[in-house]
């Protein structure tokens, strides 16, 4: 499923996720946030390490006002793609942040 970003219910979550993922990737040069494929496996395609995944998820939760404590270890392990992250955060997001 290779939809464009307009398929996301909360574009502000998608943008925060894209920006934070691009910021933790260890590539040179770092990819532009808008160039990230929402369906790409973050570990396999972008080389996201487990430590950088924690940093990424912590940052995106802070930027969106979503409590990281809302997620179980299993929830976090199931976040393989940018789309997974955006969907998970969207379930806990309120616009009044």
Short mmCIF file of C-alpha atoms in Angstrom, two decimals:
data_model
loop_
_atom_site.label_atom_id
_atom_site.label_comp_id
_atom_site.label_asym_id
_atom_site.label_seq_id
_atom_site.Cartn_x
_atom_site.Cartn_y
_atom_site.Cartn_z
CA UNK A 1 0.00 0.00 0.00
CA UNK A 2 1.93 3.02 -1.25
CA UNK A 3 -0.49 5.87 -0.55
CA UNK A 4 0.52 9.49 -0.36
CA UNK A 5 0.57 11.48 2.85
CA UNK A 6 -2.98 12.75 2.30
CA UNK A 7 -4.18 9.34 3.52
CA UNK A 8 -3.11 10.24 7.07
CA UNK A 9 -5.88 11.47 9.36
CA UNK A 10 -3.53 13.79 11.24
CA UNK A 11 -0.99 15.39 8.89
CA UNK A 12 0.70 17.09 11.86
CA UNK A 13 1.59 13.67 13.28
CA UNK A 14 2.89 12.52 9.92
CA UNK A 15 5.07 15.63 9.57
CA UNK A 16 6.45 15.28 13.11
CA UNK A 17 7.18 11.60 12.49
CA UNK A 18 8.92 12.33 9.18
CA UNK A 19 11.05 15.11 10.66
CA UNK A 20 12.05 13.09 13.72
CA UNK A 21 12.84 9.96 11.72
CA UNK A 22 15.02 11.91 9.29
CA UNK A 23 16.81 13.49 12.27
CA UNK A 24 17.89 10.14 13.78
CA UNK A 25 18.94 8.36 10.60
CA UNK A 26 22.68 7.86 10.36
CA UNK A 27 22.98 8.43 6.63
CA UNK A 28 25.03 11.10 4.95
CA UNK A 29 23.38 13.12 3.69
CA UNK A 30 20.28 12.70 5.85
CA UNK A 31 17.16 12.15 3.76
CA UNK A 32 14.63 14.94 3.38
CA UNK A 33 11.61 14.23 5.60
CA UNK A 34 9.24 14.39 2.63
CA UNK A 35 11.27 11.79 0.74
CA UNK A 36 10.72 9.06 3.34
CA UNK A 37 8.50 6.20 2.18
CA UNK A 38 5.70 5.70 4.73
CA UNK A 39 5.57 1.97 3.96
CA UNK A 40 9.31 1.24 4.08
CA UNK A 41 10.59 -0.90 6.93
CA UNK A 42 12.48 1.60 9.09
CA UNK A 43 15.08 -0.97 10.14
CA UNK A 44 15.57 -2.75 6.83
CA UNK A 45 15.42 0.21 4.48
CA UNK A 46 16.67 3.09 6.62
CA UNK A 47 18.92 1.19 9.02
CA UNK A 48 17.11 2.43 12.13
CA UNK A 49 18.79 0.93 15.19
CA UNK A 50 16.86 0.01 18.33
CA UNK A 51 18.46 2.90 20.22
CA UNK A 52 17.56 5.36 17.46
CA UNK A 53 14.03 3.95 17.35
CA UNK A 54 13.66 4.81 21.04
CA UNK A 55 15.06 8.31 20.43
CA UNK A 56 12.78 8.74 17.40
CA UNK A 57 9.63 7.60 19.21
CA UNK A 58 10.44 9.68 22.30
CA UNK A 59 10.93 12.80 20.18
CA UNK A 60 7.85 12.32 18.04
CA UNK A 61 5.72 11.70 21.14
CA UNK A 62 7.05 14.90 22.73
CA UNK A 63 6.42 16.89 19.56
CA UNK A 64 2.84 15.64 19.23
CA UNK A 65 1.89 15.61 22.91
CA UNK A 66 1.24 11.87 22.88
CA UNK A 67 2.30 10.11 26.07
CA UNK A 68 4.90 7.46 25.28
CA UNK A 69 3.47 5.56 28.26
CA UNK A 70 0.34 4.95 26.18
CA UNK A 71 2.23 2.21 24.35
CA UNK A 72 3.17 -1.25 25.52
CA UNK A 73 6.43 -2.92 24.59
CA UNK A 74 4.43 -4.97 22.09
CA UNK A 75 2.95 -1.80 20.55
CA UNK A 76 6.43 -0.36 20.07
CA UNK A 77 7.76 -3.57 18.58
CA UNK A 78 4.90 -3.57 16.04
CA UNK A 79 5.89 -0.14 14.70
CA UNK A 80 7.89 -1.20 11.64
CA UNK A 81 7.04 1.59 9.19
CA UNK A 82 6.42 5.31 9.35
CA UNK A 83 2.77 4.54 8.58
CA UNK A 84 2.63 2.20 11.63
CA UNK A 85 4.03 4.96 13.85
CA UNK A 86 1.60 7.58 12.55
CA UNK A 87 -1.37 5.21 12.94
CA UNK A 88 -0.39 4.30 16.50
CA UNK A 89 0.13 7.90 17.56
CA UNK A 90 -3.10 8.98 15.86
CA UNK A 91 -5.08 6.71 18.17
CA UNK A 92 -3.80 8.73 21.17
CA UNK A 93 -3.63 12.21 19.63
CA UNK A 94 -5.86 15.13 20.54
CA UNK A 95 -5.70 18.31 18.50
CA UNK A 96 -5.85 20.42 21.65
CA UNK A 97 -2.15 19.80 22.22
#
